[in-house]
Structure formats: structure tokens, C-alpha cells
Amino acid sequence: MKTITSALALSLLFTPAAFAHGPHIPLSQQSQPVAITTTDLGDGLYMLQGRGGNIGVLAGDDGVFVIDSQYADMAPGILNAVNEIAGEKPRYLVNTHWHGDHTGGNAIIGETGTTIIAHQGVRDRVTLDVTRDFFGQEATTPASPPEAWPVITFTDEMTLYLNGQTVRLIHAPTAHTDGDTFIYFEEADVLHTGDLMFSGMFPFVDITSGGSFLGFTAASQAMADMITDETRIIPGHGPLSGKSDIADIVAMLEGTMAAVQAEIDAGKDLEGVLDAAPLTPWVEDWAWGFINEARFTRLIFEDLSRAAD
């Protein structure tokens, strides 16, 4: 694999805002864009990493196919990186879900003539102001401008045939959100998961956007069942990964859900569960800045309690 770093700017702020899962941050208040790192996976496929969700690129004679667009301020660097790879602008852009660290660059990239594709759930959310509870604090994400909206949508599955690849777009219901898509390049045996995979980290399950832990676990297993031990995985966040990393995530999810459920069954409320610290065995290996022990415990508790109602 070959890695190339473009000359786009500078610092990465590792904060909730950096993942755009929380309150909307105006472009003028966001941190400076960071360098785009391009990893050549062969077969015309590349992984781009910057600030926001990992991007997938398929380049070839049929045009450039891009997965996700990070933030608006990252879009010029993404377009530069794509131009370095293929010498042209993207033909297609697919959004894996609606969060701003995966759709924030849509408008800028869309204005180049790129066709935006996504699950219908993505269009349903980016076309409206969305107000939701975010760890006990109400937050509103404004609607995206029309040039950022998907113009082709699907509900279950969609297949494209581009650059010698069979590109399968598959919806995972009620998982990270209610509009998630994972993308499998059959001939190259490469999978892009969107935020259905936070590699080596507690995932953010957006239960206020239709996500659920049972759905997230089911999506993880569905992805594992369709790939091989040799499959290379571009996760939504984290390094290039493999099938065994999904198995580790499934085991972690099953274990943490069972641990929290045991506390719920003992009659504890949220504060009681937090005090019991049932996730201690997983914290050292899985907790990180955005989804720490308390936030992950709270997400599981709220999801399991809601499911029991």
C-alpha cells in the first residue's frame, strides 16, 4: 500500500464537534482543515483520511466514485486529493449516513456536477432542521442547502457497475442511524462501513436518529458474514481493518449490552447503573475522547430501556 499526503493545512481537534454528531458548528467556528492522507489499496481503490469520516474512492475510465465528504472546509482538499488520483472531479458521491462529518462537503462537491446518492433516510434528514437530545442537551442541526441533497435514493439495496467493480450499496436498518449504508466492492474485496464501524473504539449509536444497539450488532454481523478473512475494511473511523476487527466489535457489543442489562434487571436507574460501572472490563481497550465510559453506558441504558417500554 502506498500513502500520499497532500499539502492541505494543519491541525486536528479531537472533540465531539470534530465528528459532527453533536450540535451544528458553523464553518467559521470549526477548526482548520487538516492534511488529507491517501492510501492506495489497488484495483483503483483508495482510502482518504482527514478530519471526519474516512472516505473511499474508486477511480477508473467510468469516472470517480467517492464515499462520504467529511466537512465543508475539508471539501477543497478532498477534491484536490481526488484530482491527484484521477485527474478529474468525482462523478458520483455516496453518503453512508446523514451526520455532518460524512455529508458536510456535499454542497461544495455537488456544485462540481457530482451526482449524490444515499439511502432515503439521509435525504429525509438533510433536507430538514433536525432537533434531537444529545446526551441530555437539545441540539438542532440545520437543513443542508439543496445542492447538498442526494438526488438518487434507495431503500434496501442498490448496485453500480463501475471501473471493473460490482459496487453493492446495502442498507442496514436501525443501526448507527436509520439511514446507514455499507458499500462492498466485490472484485477488489474491499468494504466501506461508514459509521457501522468505529475500529477499536466504542461506537456512537445515534438512538435519536433511529439507531439501536441490536441493529448495530446485527449490521456488524451482516457485514462479517458477507466478507472473507482477506477483505480490507475502510471503517467510518479508525485505521484500515479486517474481518477479525468486526468479530471483536460484536463480542464487545454483546458483552457491554449484557452487563448493562444485568444492572437494569436489578432495578437500577441510570445513575445507579453509572455508579455500578458495569463497563469497566472494556474501558481500557475501547473508550475514547468522544464516547467515554459514561456516555457509552448511558447510550446502552437508554436504548435498552426504550426497547423494554
mmCIF file of C-alpha atoms in Angstrom:
data_model
loop_
_atom_site.group_PDB
_atom_site.id
_atom_site.type_symbol
_atom_site.label_atom_id
_atom_site.label_comp_id
_atom_site.label_asym_id
_atom_site.label_seq_id
_atom_site.Cartn_x
_atom_site.Cartn_y
_atom_site.Cartn_z
ATOM 1 C CA MET A 1 0.000 0.000 0.000
ATOM 2 C CA LYS A 2 1.220 3.481 -0.853
ATOM 3 C CA THR A 3 0.398 6.506 1.295
ATOM 4 C CA ILE A 4 0.424 10.087 -0.022
ATOM 5 C CA THR A 5 -0.237 13.251 1.992
ATOM 6 C CA SER A 6 -1.453 16.403 0.219
ATOM 7 C CA ALA A 7 -0.281 19.881 1.201
ATOM 8 C CA LEU A 8 -3.617 20.951 2.712
ATOM 9 C CA ALA A 9 -3.329 22.526 6.149
ATOM 10 C CA LEU A 10 -2.828 21.796 9.673
ATOM 11 C CA SER A 11 -4.402 20.846 12.991
ATOM 12 C CA LEU A 12 -6.862 18.200 14.166
ATOM 13 C CA LEU A 13 -9.152 18.877 17.108
ATOM 14 C CA PHE A 14 -10.220 15.541 18.601
ATOM 15 C CA THR A 15 -13.576 16.677 20.021
ATOM 16 C CA PRO A 16 -17.274 15.802 19.664
ATOM 17 C CA ALA A 17 -17.631 18.682 17.200
ATOM 18 C CA ALA A 18 -14.896 17.102 15.096
ATOM 19 C CA PHE A 19 -17.223 14.181 14.455
ATOM 20 C CA ALA A 20 -20.303 16.396 13.840
ATOM 21 C CA HIS A 21 -22.535 14.016 15.736
ATOM 22 C CA GLY A 22 -23.477 16.767 18.155
ATOM 23 C CA PRO A 23 -24.617 20.393 17.827
ATOM 24 C CA HIS A 24 -24.001 22.023 14.457
ATOM 25 C CA ILE A 25 -20.827 24.121 14.409
ATOM 26 C CA PRO A 26 -20.778 26.976 11.862
ATOM 27 C CA LEU A 27 -17.961 26.673 9.349
ATOM 28 C CA SER A 28 -16.336 29.851 10.667
ATOM 29 C CA GLN A 29 -16.078 28.275 14.128
ATOM 30 C CA GLN A 30 -14.678 24.906 13.058
ATOM 31 C CA SER A 31 -11.009 24.042 13.395
ATOM 32 C CA GLN A 32 -8.677 24.483 10.458
ATOM 33 C CA PRO A 33 -8.765 21.686 7.864
ATOM 34 C CA VAL A 34 -6.109 19.029 8.200
ATOM 35 C CA ALA A 35 -4.000 17.193 5.666
ATOM 36 C CA ILE A 36 -5.666 14.563 3.501
ATOM 37 C CA THR A 37 -3.804 11.251 3.629
ATOM 38 C CA THR A 38 -4.364 8.960 0.641
ATOM 39 C CA THR A 39 -3.761 5.200 0.886
ATOM 40 C CA ASP A 40 -3.665 3.239 -2.383
ATOM 41 C CA LEU A 41 -5.485 -0.098 -1.938
ATOM 42 C CA GLY A 42 -5.009 -1.234 -5.550
ATOM 43 C CA ASP A 43 -7.713 -2.028 -8.127
ATOM 44 C CA GLY A 44 -8.413 1.717 -8.461
ATOM 45 C CA LEU A 45 -9.460 1.964 -4.800
ATOM 46 C CA TYR A 46 -8.153 4.429 -2.219
ATOM 47 C CA MET A 47 -8.814 5.383 1.387
ATOM 48 C CA LEU A 48 -8.695 9.112 2.214
ATOM 49 C CA GLN A 49 -8.323 10.253 5.815
ATOM 50 C CA GLY A 50 -8.583 13.790 7.135
ATOM 51 C CA ARG A 51 -10.943 15.339 9.691
ATOM 52 C CA GLY A 52 -14.203 13.438 9.769
ATOM 53 C CA GLY A 53 -15.258 10.048 8.484
ATOM 54 C CA ASN A 54 -12.887 8.016 6.335
ATOM 55 C CA ILE A 55 -13.501 8.410 2.601
ATOM 56 C CA GLY A 56 -13.431 5.717 -0.060
ATOM 57 C CA VAL A 57 -12.549 6.432 -3.705
ATOM 58 C CA LEU A 58 -12.882 4.217 -6.791
ATOM 59 C CA ALA A 59 -11.206 5.678 -9.885
ATOM 60 C CA GLY A 60 -11.112 4.489 -13.479
ATOM 61 C CA ASP A 61 -12.356 5.019 -17.020
ATOM 62 C CA ASP A 62 -16.002 5.133 -15.905
ATOM 63 C CA GLY A 63 -15.335 8.096 -13.634
ATOM 64 C CA VAL A 64 -14.620 8.665 -9.966
ATOM 65 C CA PHE A 65 -16.891 7.221 -7.275
ATOM 66 C CA VAL A 66 -16.481 8.753 -3.792
ATOM 67 C CA ILE A 67 -17.864 7.624 -0.440
ATOM 68 C CA ASP A 68 -18.602 10.440 2.050
ATOM 69 C CA SER A 69 -17.446 14.069 2.084
ATOM 70 C CA GLN A 70 -16.292 14.946 5.630
ATOM 71 C CA TYR A 71 -16.783 18.676 6.416
ATOM 72 C CA ALA A 72 -17.340 21.699 4.170
ATOM 73 C CA ASP A 73 -13.892 23.065 4.983
ATOM 74 C CA MET A 74 -12.338 19.719 4.026
ATOM 75 C CA ALA A 75 -14.027 19.582 0.603
ATOM 76 C CA PRO A 76 -11.369 21.556 -1.332
ATOM 77 C CA GLY A 77 -8.679 19.223 -0.044
ATOM 78 C CA ILE A 78 -10.783 16.187 -0.886
ATOM 79 C CA LEU A 79 -11.275 17.454 -4.432
ATOM 80 C CA ASN A 80 -7.537 18.093 -4.708
ATOM 81 C CA ALA A 81 -6.775 14.571 -3.493
ATOM 82 C CA VAL A 82 -9.243 13.094 -5.995
ATOM 83 C CA ASN A 83 -7.671 15.164 -8.756
ATOM 84 C CA GLU A 84 -4.209 13.862 -7.779
ATOM 85 C CA ILE A 85 -5.563 10.312 -8.042
ATOM 86 C CA ALA A 86 -7.635 10.566 -11.218
ATOM 87 C CA GLY A 87 -7.111 13.965 -12.825
ATOM 88 C CA GLU A 88 -10.833 14.735 -12.697
ATOM 89 C CA LYS A 89 -13.751 15.572 -10.393
ATOM 90 C CA PRO A 90 -15.995 12.926 -8.823
ATOM 91 C CA ARG A 91 -18.818 11.560 -10.943
ATOM 92 C CA TYR A 92 -20.701 10.033 -8.003
ATOM 93 C CA LEU A 93 -20.748 10.734 -4.263
ATOM 94 C CA VAL A 94 -22.413 8.292 -1.860
ATOM 95 C CA ASN A 95 -23.240 9.255 1.727
ATOM 96 C CA THR A 96 -23.155 6.392 4.227
ATOM 97 C CA HIS A 97 -25.481 8.311 6.597
ATOM 98 C CA TRP A 98 -26.557 11.877 7.419
ATOM 99 C CA HIS A 99 -24.058 13.085 10.059
ATOM 100 C CA GLY A 100 -22.132 16.229 9.187
ATOM 101 C CA ASP A 101 -18.663 14.671 9.302
ATOM 102 C CA HIS A 102 -19.798 12.488 6.368
ATOM 103 C CA THR A 103 -22.036 14.952 4.468
ATOM 104 C CA GLY A 104 -20.597 18.383 5.279
ATOM 105 C CA GLY A 105 -18.703 18.630 1.992
ATOM 106 C CA ASN A 106 -21.705 17.611 -0.126
ATOM 107 C CA ALA A 107 -22.617 21.109 -1.298
ATOM 108 C CA ILE A 108 -19.117 22.009 -2.487
ATOM 109 C CA ILE A 109 -18.557 18.660 -4.168
ATOM 110 C CA GLY A 110 -22.117 18.626 -5.539
ATOM 111 C CA GLU A 111 -21.573 22.006 -7.186
ATOM 112 C CA THR A 112 -18.912 20.407 -9.403
ATOM 113 C CA GLY A 113 -21.641 18.342 -11.088
ATOM 114 C CA THR A 114 -21.233 15.267 -8.922
ATOM 115 C CA THR A 115 -24.352 13.100 -8.535
ATOM 116 C CA ILE A 116 -25.126 12.460 -4.856
ATOM 117 C CA ILE A 117 -26.578 9.077 -3.853
ATOM 118 C CA ALA A 118 -27.799 7.897 -0.442
ATOM 119 C CA HIS A 119 -30.402 5.902 1.405
ATOM 120 C CA GLN A 120 -33.752 7.693 1.534
ATOM 121 C CA GLY A 121 -33.273 8.211 5.275
ATOM 122 C CA VAL A 122 -30.319 10.503 4.564
ATOM 123 C CA ARG A 123 -32.338 12.758 2.279
ATOM 124 C CA ASP A 124 -35.189 12.781 4.796
ATOM 125 C CA ARG A 125 -32.858 14.251 7.430
ATOM 126 C CA VAL A 126 -30.546 16.594 5.499
ATOM 127 C CA THR A 127 -33.498 18.384 3.894
ATOM 128 C CA LEU A 128 -34.931 19.421 7.287
ATOM 129 C CA ASP A 129 -33.815 21.057 10.527
ATOM 130 C CA VAL A 130 -33.278 18.141 12.917
ATOM 131 C CA THR A 131 -33.650 18.703 16.667
ATOM 132 C CA ARG A 132 -32.629 15.895 18.989
ATOM 133 C CA ASP A 133 -31.480 15.176 22.519
ATOM 134 C CA PHE A 134 -27.705 14.891 22.611
ATOM 135 C CA PHE A 135 -26.577 13.384 25.933
ATOM 136 C CA GLY A 136 -29.213 15.371 27.781
ATOM 137 C CA GLN A 137 -28.775 18.594 25.811
ATOM 138 C CA GLU A 138 -31.126 19.623 22.999
ATOM 139 C CA ALA A 139 -29.322 20.361 19.746
ATOM 140 C CA THR A 140 -30.547 21.391 16.300
ATOM 141 C CA THR A 141 -28.752 20.567 13.067
ATOM 142 C CA PRO A 142 -29.939 22.950 10.303
ATOM 143 C CA ALA A 143 -31.052 21.588 6.963
ATOM 144 C CA SER A 144 -28.315 21.337 4.356
ATOM 145 C CA PRO A 145 -28.557 23.548 1.243
ATOM 146 C CA PRO A 146 -30.332 21.926 -1.724
ATOM 147 C CA GLU A 147 -27.089 21.376 -3.634
ATOM 148 C CA ALA A 148 -26.028 19.022 -0.807
ATOM 149 C CA TRP A 149 -29.116 16.793 -1.038
ATOM 150 C CA PRO A 150 -28.975 13.300 -2.538
ATOM 151 C CA VAL A 151 -30.689 13.226 -5.932
ATOM 152 C CA ILE A 152 -30.765 9.430 -6.200
ATOM 153 C CA THR A 153 -32.040 7.435 -3.226
ATOM 154 C CA PHE A 154 -32.794 3.798 -2.479
ATOM 155 C CA THR A 155 -34.447 1.860 0.335
ATOM 156 C CA ASP A 156 -32.834 -1.587 0.599
ATOM 157 C CA GLU A 157 -30.003 -2.216 -1.853
ATOM 158 C CA MET A 158 -28.501 -0.698 -4.984
ATOM 159 C CA THR A 159 -25.766 -1.942 -7.339
ATOM 160 C CA LEU A 160 -23.450 0.051 -9.593
ATOM 161 C CA TYR A 161 -21.049 -1.401 -12.167
ATOM 162 C CA LEU A 162 -18.046 0.919 -12.423
ATOM 163 C CA ASN A 163 -14.381 0.622 -13.297
ATOM 164 C CA GLY A 164 -14.428 -3.171 -13.307
ATOM 165 C CA GLN A 165 -16.105 -3.348 -9.905
ATOM 166 C CA THR A 166 -19.504 -4.556 -8.807
ATOM 167 C CA VAL A 167 -20.331 -1.940 -6.178
ATOM 168 C CA ARG A 168 -23.057 -3.023 -3.777
ATOM 169 C CA LEU A 169 -24.774 -0.410 -1.592
ATOM 170 C CA ILE A 170 -26.623 -2.161 1.234
ATOM 171 C CA HIS A 171 -28.905 -0.552 3.814
ATOM 172 C CA ALA A 172 -28.524 -1.526 7.476
ATOM 173 C CA PRO A 173 -31.765 -0.671 9.298
ATOM 174 C CA THR A 174 -31.858 0.874 12.787
ATOM 175 C CA ALA A 175 -28.104 0.577 13.300
ATOM 176 C CA HIS A 176 -25.856 3.649 13.714
ATOM 177 C CA THR A 177 -28.850 5.670 12.415
ATOM 178 C CA ASP A 178 -31.933 4.701 10.400
ATOM 179 C CA GLY A 179 -30.270 5.564 7.081
ATOM 180 C CA ASP A 180 -26.954 3.673 7.110
ATOM 181 C CA THR A 181 -25.325 2.184 4.030
ATOM 182 C CA PHE A 182 -22.294 -0.056 3.783
ATOM 183 C CA ILE A 183 -20.564 -0.470 0.427
ATOM 184 C CA TYR A 184 -18.858 -3.620 -0.834
ATOM 185 C CA PHE A 185 -16.550 -3.733 -3.860
ATOM 186 C CA GLU A 186 -16.878 -7.381 -4.846
ATOM 187 C CA GLU A 187 -13.951 -7.904 -7.218
ATOM 188 C CA ALA A 188 -11.473 -5.977 -5.049
ATOM 189 C CA ASP A 189 -12.883 -7.488 -1.833
ATOM 190 C CA VAL A 190 -12.954 -4.106 -0.086
ATOM 191 C CA LEU A 191 -15.690 -2.999 2.316
ATOM 192 C CA HIS A 192 -16.520 0.575 3.371
ATOM 193 C CA THR A 193 -18.645 0.503 6.524
ATOM 194 C CA GLY A 194 -19.441 4.143 7.195
ATOM 195 C CA ASP A 195 -20.086 4.560 10.915
ATOM 196 C CA LEU A 196 -21.222 0.977 11.234
ATOM 197 C CA MET A 197 -17.605 0.503 12.326
ATOM 198 C CA PHE A 198 -15.538 2.583 14.734
ATOM 199 C CA SER A 199 -12.458 0.382 14.563
ATOM 200 C CA GLY A 200 -11.071 -0.344 18.042
ATOM 201 C CA MET A 201 -13.418 2.170 19.715
ATOM 202 C CA PHE A 202 -16.784 2.237 21.429
ATOM 203 C CA PRO A 203 -19.164 3.175 18.579
ATOM 204 C CA PHE A 204 -21.558 6.082 18.657
ATOM 205 C CA VAL A 205 -25.043 4.620 18.252
ATOM 206 C CA ASP A 206 -27.310 7.565 17.459
ATOM 207 C CA ILE A 207 -30.504 6.396 19.123
ATOM 208 C CA THR A 208 -32.043 9.838 18.499
ATOM 209 C CA SER A 209 -31.664 9.266 14.732
ATOM 210 C CA GLY A 210 -33.246 5.844 14.605
ATOM 211 C CA GLY A 211 -30.180 3.833 15.629
ATOM 212 C CA SER A 212 -30.140 0.927 18.085
ATOM 213 C CA PHE A 213 -27.577 -1.371 19.655
ATOM 214 C CA LEU A 214 -29.337 -4.511 18.478
ATOM 215 C CA GLY A 215 -29.456 -3.108 14.943
ATOM 216 C CA PHE A 216 -25.806 -2.030 15.106
ATOM 217 C CA THR A 217 -24.790 -5.522 16.253
ATOM 218 C CA ALA A 218 -26.902 -7.127 13.526
ATOM 219 C CA ALA A 219 -25.312 -4.865 10.898
ATOM 220 C CA SER A 220 -21.842 -5.779 12.167
ATOM 221 C CA GLN A 221 -22.666 -9.473 11.846
ATOM 222 C CA ALA A 222 -24.223 -8.988 8.409
ATOM 223 C CA MET A 223 -21.050 -7.298 7.162
ATOM 224 C CA ALA A 224 -18.861 -10.031 8.651
ATOM 225 C CA ASP A 225 -20.986 -12.744 7.026
ATOM 226 C CA MET A 226 -20.538 -11.331 3.513
ATOM 227 C CA ILE A 227 -16.752 -10.848 3.564
ATOM 228 C CA THR A 228 -13.639 -13.022 3.807
ATOM 229 C CA ASP A 229 -10.653 -13.120 6.110
ATOM 230 C CA GLU A 230 -8.734 -11.272 3.374
ATOM 231 C CA THR A 231 -11.216 -8.417 2.997
ATOM 232 C CA ARG A 232 -9.806 -4.963 3.649
ATOM 233 C CA ILE A 233 -12.193 -2.724 5.535
ATOM 234 C CA ILE A 234 -12.377 1.067 5.418
ATOM 235 C CA PRO A 235 -14.136 1.891 8.710
ATOM 236 C CA GLY A 236 -16.034 5.083 9.382
ATOM 237 C CA HIS A 237 -13.372 5.994 11.922
ATOM 238 C CA GLY A 238 -10.068 4.311 12.673
ATOM 239 C CA PRO A 239 -7.369 2.528 10.669
ATOM 240 C CA LEU A 240 -7.724 0.128 7.755
ATOM 241 C CA SER A 241 -9.188 -3.006 9.316
ATOM 242 C CA GLY A 242 -10.191 -6.612 8.716
ATOM 243 C CA LYS A 243 -12.869 -9.182 9.473
ATOM 244 C CA SER A 244 -11.391 -10.104 12.855
ATOM 245 C CA ASP A 245 -11.853 -6.491 13.968
ATOM 246 C CA ILE A 246 -15.600 -6.813 13.345
ATOM 247 C CA ALA A 247 -15.655 -10.002 15.420
ATOM 248 C CA ASP A 248 -14.014 -8.105 18.280
ATOM 249 C CA ILE A 249 -16.661 -5.370 17.997
ATOM 250 C CA VAL A 250 -19.539 -7.867 18.055
ATOM 251 C CA ALA A 251 -18.101 -9.545 21.160
ATOM 252 C CA MET A 252 -17.676 -6.154 22.849
ATOM 253 C CA LEU A 253 -21.233 -5.090 21.995
ATOM 254 C CA GLU A 254 -22.752 -8.319 23.238
ATOM 255 C CA GLY A 255 -20.737 -8.143 26.442
ATOM 256 C CA THR A 256 -21.447 -4.491 27.233
ATOM 257 C CA MET A 257 -25.154 -4.795 26.477
ATOM 258 C CA ALA A 258 -25.422 -7.843 28.736
ATOM 259 C CA ALA A 259 -23.563 -6.028 31.519
ATOM 260 C CA VAL A 260 -25.868 -3.014 31.403
ATOM 261 C CA GLN A 261 -28.979 -5.197 31.072
ATOM 262 C CA ALA A 262 -27.993 -7.045 34.246
ATOM 263 C CA GLU A 263 -27.978 -3.745 36.137
ATOM 264 C CA ILE A 264 -31.356 -2.775 34.653
ATOM 265 C CA ASP A 265 -32.771 -6.157 35.663
ATOM 266 C CA ALA A 266 -31.536 -5.443 39.200
ATOM 267 C CA GLY A 267 -33.835 -2.410 39.225
ATOM 268 C CA LYS A 268 -31.235 0.332 38.888
ATOM 269 C CA ASP A 269 -31.925 3.665 37.237
ATOM 270 C CA LEU A 270 -29.372 5.457 35.059
ATOM 271 C CA GLU A 271 -27.466 6.952 37.979
ATOM 272 C CA GLY A 272 -27.360 3.576 39.683
ATOM 273 C CA VAL A 273 -26.018 1.921 36.559
ATOM 274 C CA LEU A 274 -23.371 4.616 36.123
ATOM 275 C CA ASP A 275 -22.307 4.177 39.757
ATOM 276 C CA ALA A 276 -22.050 0.406 39.251
ATOM 277 C CA ALA A 277 -19.601 0.946 36.340
ATOM 278 C CA PRO A 278 -20.514 -2.306 34.537
ATOM 279 C CA LEU A 279 -18.305 -1.466 31.537
ATOM 280 C CA THR A 280 -15.036 -1.398 33.490
ATOM 281 C CA PRO A 281 -13.680 -4.562 31.768
ATOM 282 C CA TRP A 282 -13.905 -2.853 28.355
ATOM 283 C CA VAL A 283 -12.926 0.720 29.154
ATOM 284 C CA GLU A 284 -9.155 0.487 28.786
ATOM 285 C CA ASP A 285 -9.319 -1.054 25.319
ATOM 286 C CA TRP A 286 -12.383 0.695 23.864
ATOM 287 C CA ALA A 287 -13.172 4.077 25.481
ATOM 288 C CA TRP A 288 -12.009 7.260 23.745
ATOM 289 C CA GLY A 289 -12.478 11.015 23.873
ATOM 290 C CA PHE A 290 -15.970 11.312 22.418
ATOM 291 C CA ILE A 291 -17.524 8.026 23.561
ATOM 292 C CA ASN A 292 -16.134 7.552 27.032
ATOM 293 C CA GLU A 293 -17.343 5.075 29.656
ATOM 294 C CA ALA A 294 -20.165 7.272 30.951
ATOM 295 C CA ARG A 295 -21.524 8.178 27.515
ATOM 296 C CA PHE A 296 -21.421 4.608 26.231
ATOM 297 C CA THR A 297 -23.116 3.335 29.391
ATOM 298 C CA ARG A 298 -25.808 5.985 29.031
ATOM 299 C CA LEU A 299 -26.426 5.160 25.368
ATOM 300 C CA ILE A 300 -26.837 1.447 26.103
ATOM 301 C CA PHE A 301 -29.053 2.131 29.125
ATOM 302 C CA GLU A 302 -31.349 4.488 27.216
ATOM 303 C CA ASP A 303 -31.601 2.169 24.231
ATOM 304 C CA LEU A 304 -32.311 -0.971 26.248
ATOM 305 C CA SER A 305 -34.786 0.856 28.496
ATOM 306 C CA ARG A 306 -36.611 2.236 25.463
ATOM 307 C CA ALA A 307 -36.791 -1.192 23.868
ATOM 308 C CA ALA A 308 -38.357 -2.604 27.039
ATOM 309 C CA ASP A 309 -41.158 0.026 27.104
#
